[in-house]
Tab-separated table of N, CA and C in Angstrom:
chain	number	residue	atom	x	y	z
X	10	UNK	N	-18.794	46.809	174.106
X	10	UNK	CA	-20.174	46.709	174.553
X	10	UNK	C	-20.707	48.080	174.938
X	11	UNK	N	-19.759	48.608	175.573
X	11	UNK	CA	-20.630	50.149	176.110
X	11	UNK	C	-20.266	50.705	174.844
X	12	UNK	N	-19.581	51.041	173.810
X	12	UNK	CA	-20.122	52.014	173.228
X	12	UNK	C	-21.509	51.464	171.919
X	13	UNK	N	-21.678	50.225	172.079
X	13	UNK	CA	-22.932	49.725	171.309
X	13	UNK	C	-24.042	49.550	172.334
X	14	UNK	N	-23.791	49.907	173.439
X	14	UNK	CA	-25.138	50.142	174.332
X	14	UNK	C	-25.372	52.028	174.233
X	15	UNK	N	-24.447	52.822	173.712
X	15	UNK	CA	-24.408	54.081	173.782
X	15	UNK	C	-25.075	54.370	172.235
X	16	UNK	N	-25.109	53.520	170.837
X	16	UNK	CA	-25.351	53.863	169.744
X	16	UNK	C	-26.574	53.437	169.948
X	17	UNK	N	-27.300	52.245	171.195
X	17	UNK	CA	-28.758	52.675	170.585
X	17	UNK	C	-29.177	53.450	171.629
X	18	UNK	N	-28.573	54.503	171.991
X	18	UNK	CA	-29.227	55.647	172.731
X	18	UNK	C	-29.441	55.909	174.313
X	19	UNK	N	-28.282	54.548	174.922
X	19	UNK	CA	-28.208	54.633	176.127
X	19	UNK	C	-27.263	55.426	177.199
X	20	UNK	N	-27.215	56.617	177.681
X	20	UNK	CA	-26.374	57.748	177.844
X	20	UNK	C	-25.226	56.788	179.070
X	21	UNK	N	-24.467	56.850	178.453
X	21	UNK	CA	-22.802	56.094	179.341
X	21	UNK	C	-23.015	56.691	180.644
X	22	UNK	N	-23.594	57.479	181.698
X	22	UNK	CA	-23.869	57.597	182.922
X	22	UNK	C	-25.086	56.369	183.036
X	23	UNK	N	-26.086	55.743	182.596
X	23	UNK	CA	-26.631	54.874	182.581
X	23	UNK	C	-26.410	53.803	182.843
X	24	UNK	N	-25.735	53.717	181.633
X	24	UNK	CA	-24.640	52.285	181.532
X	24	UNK	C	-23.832	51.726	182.775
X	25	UNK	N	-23.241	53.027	183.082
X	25	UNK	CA	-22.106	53.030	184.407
X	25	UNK	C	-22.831	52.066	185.334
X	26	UNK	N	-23.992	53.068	185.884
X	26	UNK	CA	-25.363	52.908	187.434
X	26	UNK	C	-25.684	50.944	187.139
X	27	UNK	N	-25.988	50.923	185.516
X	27	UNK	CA	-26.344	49.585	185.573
X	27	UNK	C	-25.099	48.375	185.985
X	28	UNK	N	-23.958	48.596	185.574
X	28	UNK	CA	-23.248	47.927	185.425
X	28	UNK	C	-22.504	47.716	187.448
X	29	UNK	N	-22.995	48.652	187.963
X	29	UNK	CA	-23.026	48.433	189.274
X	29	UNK	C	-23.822	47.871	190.435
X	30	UNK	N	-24.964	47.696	189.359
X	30	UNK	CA	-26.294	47.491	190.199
X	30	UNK	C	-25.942	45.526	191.125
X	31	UNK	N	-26.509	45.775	192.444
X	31	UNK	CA	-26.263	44.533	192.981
X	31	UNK	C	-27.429	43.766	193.050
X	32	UNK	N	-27.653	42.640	191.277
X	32	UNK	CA	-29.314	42.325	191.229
X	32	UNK	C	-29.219	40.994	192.434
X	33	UNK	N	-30.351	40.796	193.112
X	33	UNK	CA	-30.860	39.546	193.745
X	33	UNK	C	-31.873	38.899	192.881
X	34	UNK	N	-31.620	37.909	192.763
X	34	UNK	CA	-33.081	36.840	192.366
X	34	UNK	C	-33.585	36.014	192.985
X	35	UNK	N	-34.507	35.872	193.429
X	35	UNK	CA	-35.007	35.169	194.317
X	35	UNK	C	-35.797	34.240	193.450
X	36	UNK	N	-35.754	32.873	193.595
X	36	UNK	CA	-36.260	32.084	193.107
X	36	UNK	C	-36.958	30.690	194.025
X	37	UNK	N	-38.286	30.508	193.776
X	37	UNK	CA	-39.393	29.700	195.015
X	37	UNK	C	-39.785	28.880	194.030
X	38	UNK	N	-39.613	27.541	193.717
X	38	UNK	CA	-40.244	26.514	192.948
X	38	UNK	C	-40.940	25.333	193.795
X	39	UNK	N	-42.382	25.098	193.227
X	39	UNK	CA	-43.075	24.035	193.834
X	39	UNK	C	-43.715	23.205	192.869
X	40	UNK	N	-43.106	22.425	192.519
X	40	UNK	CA	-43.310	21.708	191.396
X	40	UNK	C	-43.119	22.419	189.803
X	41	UNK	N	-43.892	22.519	189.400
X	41	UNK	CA	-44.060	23.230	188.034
X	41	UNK	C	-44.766	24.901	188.773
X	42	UNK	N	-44.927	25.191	189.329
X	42	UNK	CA	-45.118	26.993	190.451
X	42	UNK	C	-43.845	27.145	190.710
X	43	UNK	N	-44.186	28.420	189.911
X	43	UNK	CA	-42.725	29.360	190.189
X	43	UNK	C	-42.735	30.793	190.764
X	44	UNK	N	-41.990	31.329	192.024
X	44	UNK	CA	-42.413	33.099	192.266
X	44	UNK	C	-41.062	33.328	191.817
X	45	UNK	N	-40.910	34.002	190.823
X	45	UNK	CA	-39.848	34.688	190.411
X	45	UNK	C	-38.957	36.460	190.702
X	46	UNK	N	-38.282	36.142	191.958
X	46	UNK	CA	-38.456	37.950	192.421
X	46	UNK	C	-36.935	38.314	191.818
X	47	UNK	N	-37.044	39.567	191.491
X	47	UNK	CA	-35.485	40.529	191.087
X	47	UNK	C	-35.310	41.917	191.677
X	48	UNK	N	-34.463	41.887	192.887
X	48	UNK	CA	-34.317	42.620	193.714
X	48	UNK	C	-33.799	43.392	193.317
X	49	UNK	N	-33.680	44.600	192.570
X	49	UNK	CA	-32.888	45.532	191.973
X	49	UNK	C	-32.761	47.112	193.359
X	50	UNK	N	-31.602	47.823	193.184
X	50	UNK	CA	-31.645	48.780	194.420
X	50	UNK	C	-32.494	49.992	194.075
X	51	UNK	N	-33.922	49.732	195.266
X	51	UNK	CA	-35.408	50.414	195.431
X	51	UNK	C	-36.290	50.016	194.457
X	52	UNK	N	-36.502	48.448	194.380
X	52	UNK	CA	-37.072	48.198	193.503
X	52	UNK	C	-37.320	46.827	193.244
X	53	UNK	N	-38.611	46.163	193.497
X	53	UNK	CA	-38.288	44.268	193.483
X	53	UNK	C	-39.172	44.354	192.064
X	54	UNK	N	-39.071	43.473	191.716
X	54	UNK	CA	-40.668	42.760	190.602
X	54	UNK	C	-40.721	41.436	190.628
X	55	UNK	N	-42.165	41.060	191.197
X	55	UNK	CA	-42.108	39.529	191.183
X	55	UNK	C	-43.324	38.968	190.106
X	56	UNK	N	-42.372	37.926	189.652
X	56	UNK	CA	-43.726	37.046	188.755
X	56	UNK	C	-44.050	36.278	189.379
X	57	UNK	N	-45.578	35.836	189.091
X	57	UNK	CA	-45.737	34.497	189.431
X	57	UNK	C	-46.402	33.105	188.159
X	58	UNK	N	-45.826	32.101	188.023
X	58	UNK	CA	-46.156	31.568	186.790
X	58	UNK	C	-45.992	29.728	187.085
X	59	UNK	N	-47.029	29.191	186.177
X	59	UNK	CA	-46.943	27.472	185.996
X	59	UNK	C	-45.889	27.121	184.909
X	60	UNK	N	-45.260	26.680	184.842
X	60	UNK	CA	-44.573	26.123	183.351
X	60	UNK	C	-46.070	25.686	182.577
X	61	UNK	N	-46.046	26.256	181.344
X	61	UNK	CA	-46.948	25.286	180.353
X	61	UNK	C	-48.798	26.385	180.400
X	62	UNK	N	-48.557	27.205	181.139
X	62	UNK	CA	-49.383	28.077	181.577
X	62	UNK	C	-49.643	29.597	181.721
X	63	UNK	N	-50.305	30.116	180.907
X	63	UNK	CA	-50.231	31.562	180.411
X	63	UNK	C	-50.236	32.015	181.638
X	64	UNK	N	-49.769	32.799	182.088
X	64	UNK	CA	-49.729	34.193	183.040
X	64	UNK	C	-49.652	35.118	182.624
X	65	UNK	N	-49.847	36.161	183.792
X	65	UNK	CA	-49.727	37.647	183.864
X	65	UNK	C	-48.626	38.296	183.960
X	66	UNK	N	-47.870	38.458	183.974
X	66	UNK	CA	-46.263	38.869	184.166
X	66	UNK	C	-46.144	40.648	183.913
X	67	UNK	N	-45.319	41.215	184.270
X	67	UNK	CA	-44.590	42.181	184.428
X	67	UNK	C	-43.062	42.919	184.490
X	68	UNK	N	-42.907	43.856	183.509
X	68	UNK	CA	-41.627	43.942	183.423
X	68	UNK	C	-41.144	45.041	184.560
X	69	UNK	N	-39.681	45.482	184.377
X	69	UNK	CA	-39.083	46.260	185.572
X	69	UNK	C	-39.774	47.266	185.126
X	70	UNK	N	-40.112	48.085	184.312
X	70	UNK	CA	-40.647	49.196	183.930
X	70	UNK	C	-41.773	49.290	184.328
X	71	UNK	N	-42.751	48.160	184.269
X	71	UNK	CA	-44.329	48.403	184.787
X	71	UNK	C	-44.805	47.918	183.695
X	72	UNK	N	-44.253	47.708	182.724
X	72	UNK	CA	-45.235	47.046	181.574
X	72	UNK	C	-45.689	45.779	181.872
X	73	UNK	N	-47.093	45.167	182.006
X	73	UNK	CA	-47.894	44.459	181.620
X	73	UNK	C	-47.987	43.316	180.288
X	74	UNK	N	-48.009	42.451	180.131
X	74	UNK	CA	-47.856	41.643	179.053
X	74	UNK	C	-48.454	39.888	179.889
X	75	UNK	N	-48.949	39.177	179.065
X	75	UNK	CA	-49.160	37.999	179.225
X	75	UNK	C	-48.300	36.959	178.058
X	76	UNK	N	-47.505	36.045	178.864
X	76	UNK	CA	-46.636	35.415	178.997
X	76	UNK	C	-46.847	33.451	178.533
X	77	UNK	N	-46.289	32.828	178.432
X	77	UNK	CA	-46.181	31.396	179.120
X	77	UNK	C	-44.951	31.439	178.569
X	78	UNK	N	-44.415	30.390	179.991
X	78	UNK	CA	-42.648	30.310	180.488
X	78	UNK	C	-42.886	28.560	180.006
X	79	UNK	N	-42.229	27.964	179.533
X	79	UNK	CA	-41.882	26.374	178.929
X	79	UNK	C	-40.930	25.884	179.236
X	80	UNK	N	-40.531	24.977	179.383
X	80	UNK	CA	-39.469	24.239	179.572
X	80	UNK	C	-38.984	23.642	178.531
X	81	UNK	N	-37.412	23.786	178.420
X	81	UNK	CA	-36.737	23.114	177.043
X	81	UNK	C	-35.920	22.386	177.788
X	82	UNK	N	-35.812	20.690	177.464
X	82	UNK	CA	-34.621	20.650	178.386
X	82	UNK	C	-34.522	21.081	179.701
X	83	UNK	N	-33.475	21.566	180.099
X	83	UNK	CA	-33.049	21.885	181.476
X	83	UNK	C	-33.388	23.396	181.938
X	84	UNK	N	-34.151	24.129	180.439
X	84	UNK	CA	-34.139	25.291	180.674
X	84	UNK	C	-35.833	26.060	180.764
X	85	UNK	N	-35.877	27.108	181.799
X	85	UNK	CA	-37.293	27.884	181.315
X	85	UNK	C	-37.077	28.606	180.524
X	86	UNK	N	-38.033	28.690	178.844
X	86	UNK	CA	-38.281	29.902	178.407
X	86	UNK	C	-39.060	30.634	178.240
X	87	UNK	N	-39.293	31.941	178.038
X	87	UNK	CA	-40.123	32.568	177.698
X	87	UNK	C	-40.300	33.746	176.536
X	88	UNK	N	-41.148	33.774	176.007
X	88	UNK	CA	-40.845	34.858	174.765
X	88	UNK	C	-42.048	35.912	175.178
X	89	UNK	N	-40.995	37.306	175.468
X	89	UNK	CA	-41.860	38.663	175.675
X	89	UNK	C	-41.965	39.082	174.622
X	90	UNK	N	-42.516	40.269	174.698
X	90	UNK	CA	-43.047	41.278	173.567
X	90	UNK	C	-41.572	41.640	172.992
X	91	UNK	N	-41.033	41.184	172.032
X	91	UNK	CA	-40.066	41.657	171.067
X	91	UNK	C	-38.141	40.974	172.208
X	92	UNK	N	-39.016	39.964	172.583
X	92	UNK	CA	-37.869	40.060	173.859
X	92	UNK	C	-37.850	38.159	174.332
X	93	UNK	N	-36.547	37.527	174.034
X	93	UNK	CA	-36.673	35.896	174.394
X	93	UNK	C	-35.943	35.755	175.419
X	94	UNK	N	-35.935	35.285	176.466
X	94	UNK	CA	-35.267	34.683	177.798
X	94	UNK	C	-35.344	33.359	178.113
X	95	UNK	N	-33.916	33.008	178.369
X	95	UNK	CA	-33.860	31.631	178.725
X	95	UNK	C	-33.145	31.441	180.475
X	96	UNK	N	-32.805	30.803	181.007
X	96	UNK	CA	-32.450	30.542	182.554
X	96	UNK	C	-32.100	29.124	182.769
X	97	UNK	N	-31.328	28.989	182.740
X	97	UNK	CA	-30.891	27.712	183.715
X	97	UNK	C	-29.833	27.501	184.259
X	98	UNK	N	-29.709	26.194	185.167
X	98	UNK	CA	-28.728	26.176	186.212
X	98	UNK	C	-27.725	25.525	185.578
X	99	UNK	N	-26.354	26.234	185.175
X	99	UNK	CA	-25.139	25.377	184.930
X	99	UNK	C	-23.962	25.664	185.893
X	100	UNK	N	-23.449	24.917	185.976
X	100	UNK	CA	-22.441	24.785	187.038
X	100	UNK	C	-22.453	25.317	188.676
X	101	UNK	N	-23.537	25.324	188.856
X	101	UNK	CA	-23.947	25.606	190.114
X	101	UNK	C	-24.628	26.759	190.253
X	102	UNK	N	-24.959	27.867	189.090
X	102	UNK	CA	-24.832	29.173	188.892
X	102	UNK	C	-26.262	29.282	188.110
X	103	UNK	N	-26.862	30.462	188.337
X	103	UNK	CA	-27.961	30.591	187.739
X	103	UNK	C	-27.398	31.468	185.857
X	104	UNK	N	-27.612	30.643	185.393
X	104	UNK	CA	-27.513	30.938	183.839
X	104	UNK	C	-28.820	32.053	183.140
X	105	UNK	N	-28.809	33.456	182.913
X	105	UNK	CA	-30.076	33.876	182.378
X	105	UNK	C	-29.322	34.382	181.123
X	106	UNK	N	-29.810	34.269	179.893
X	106	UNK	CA	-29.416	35.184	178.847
X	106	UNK	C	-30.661	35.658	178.072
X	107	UNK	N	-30.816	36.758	177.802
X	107	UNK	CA	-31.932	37.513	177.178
X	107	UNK	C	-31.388	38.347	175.869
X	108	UNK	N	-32.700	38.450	174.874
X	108	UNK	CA	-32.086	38.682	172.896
X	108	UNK	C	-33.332	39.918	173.163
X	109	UNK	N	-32.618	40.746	172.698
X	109	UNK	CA	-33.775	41.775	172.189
X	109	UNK	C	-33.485	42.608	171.141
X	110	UNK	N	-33.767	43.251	169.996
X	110	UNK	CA	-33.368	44.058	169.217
X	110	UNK	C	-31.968	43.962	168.709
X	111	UNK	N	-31.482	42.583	168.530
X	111	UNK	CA	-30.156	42.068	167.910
X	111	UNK	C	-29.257	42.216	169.058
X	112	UNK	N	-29.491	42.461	170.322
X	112	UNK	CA	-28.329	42.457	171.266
X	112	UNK	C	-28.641	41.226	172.481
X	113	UNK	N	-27.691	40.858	172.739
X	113	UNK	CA	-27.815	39.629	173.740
X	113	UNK	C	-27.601	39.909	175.077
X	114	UNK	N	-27.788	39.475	176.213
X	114	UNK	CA	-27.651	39.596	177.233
X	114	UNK	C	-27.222	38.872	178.211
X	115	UNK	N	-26.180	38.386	178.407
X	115	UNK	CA	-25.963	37.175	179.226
X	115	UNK	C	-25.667	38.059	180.811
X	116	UNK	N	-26.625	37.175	181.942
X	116	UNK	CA	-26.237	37.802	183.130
X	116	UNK	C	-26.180	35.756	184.093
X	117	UNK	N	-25.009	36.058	184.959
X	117	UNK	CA	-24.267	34.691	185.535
X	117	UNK	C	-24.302	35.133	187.157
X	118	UNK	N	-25.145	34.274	187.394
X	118	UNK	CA	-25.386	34.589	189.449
X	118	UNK	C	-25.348	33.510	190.137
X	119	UNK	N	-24.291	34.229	191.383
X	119	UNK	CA	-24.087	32.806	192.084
X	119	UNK	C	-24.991	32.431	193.258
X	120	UNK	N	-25.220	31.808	193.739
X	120	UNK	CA	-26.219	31.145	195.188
X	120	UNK	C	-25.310	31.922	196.322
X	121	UNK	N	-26.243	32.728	197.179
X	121	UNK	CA	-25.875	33.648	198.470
X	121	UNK	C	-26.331	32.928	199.576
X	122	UNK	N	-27.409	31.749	199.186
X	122	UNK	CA	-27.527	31.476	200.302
X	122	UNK	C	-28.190	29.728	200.554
């Protein structure tokens, strides 16, 4: 994996910082309202979104894009700009995996609280 995160141009001191990072997600559901926060270190981004309902959304970078998050099944998805994410809860654990540019992303988080 790291050296195919290094061929599309990601410098292995990068890689390292990410692979240490301690993410939080904070997740607030009220019915079909969702605040979606990702606590990254010096750094939150929160969405806010309806299932079934275009929003405004924002990535960690600052990019801007409008969105709608759906429900499949048990899962929310959403399709960004060149970028698909899915989330759901299996085995007690928050399930997110994200596809972008032929590489996948699976990230597995447990409940802190």
């Amino acid at each position: 994996m790291l050296q195919s995160l290094q061929c599309r141009g990601i410098p292995s001191d990068v890689i390292a910082k990410g692979k240490d990072f301690k993410i939080v997600t904070e997740i607030v559901q009220n019915g079909n309202d969702f605040t979606w926060s990702q606590i990254y270190p010096g750094q939150t981004m929160t969405n806010k979104f309806t299932v079934g309902v275009e929003a405004d959304m924002e990535t960690m970078a600052g990019k801007k894009f409008k969105a709608t998050v759906r429900q499949e099944g048990g899962q929310l998805v959403v399709d960004f700009p060149k970028y698909h994410h899915t989330s759901e809860i299996a085995g007690g654990k928050l399930v997110e995996t994200s596809v972008a540019g032929g590489v996948t992303f699976k990230r597995i988080s447990t409940k802190i609280a």
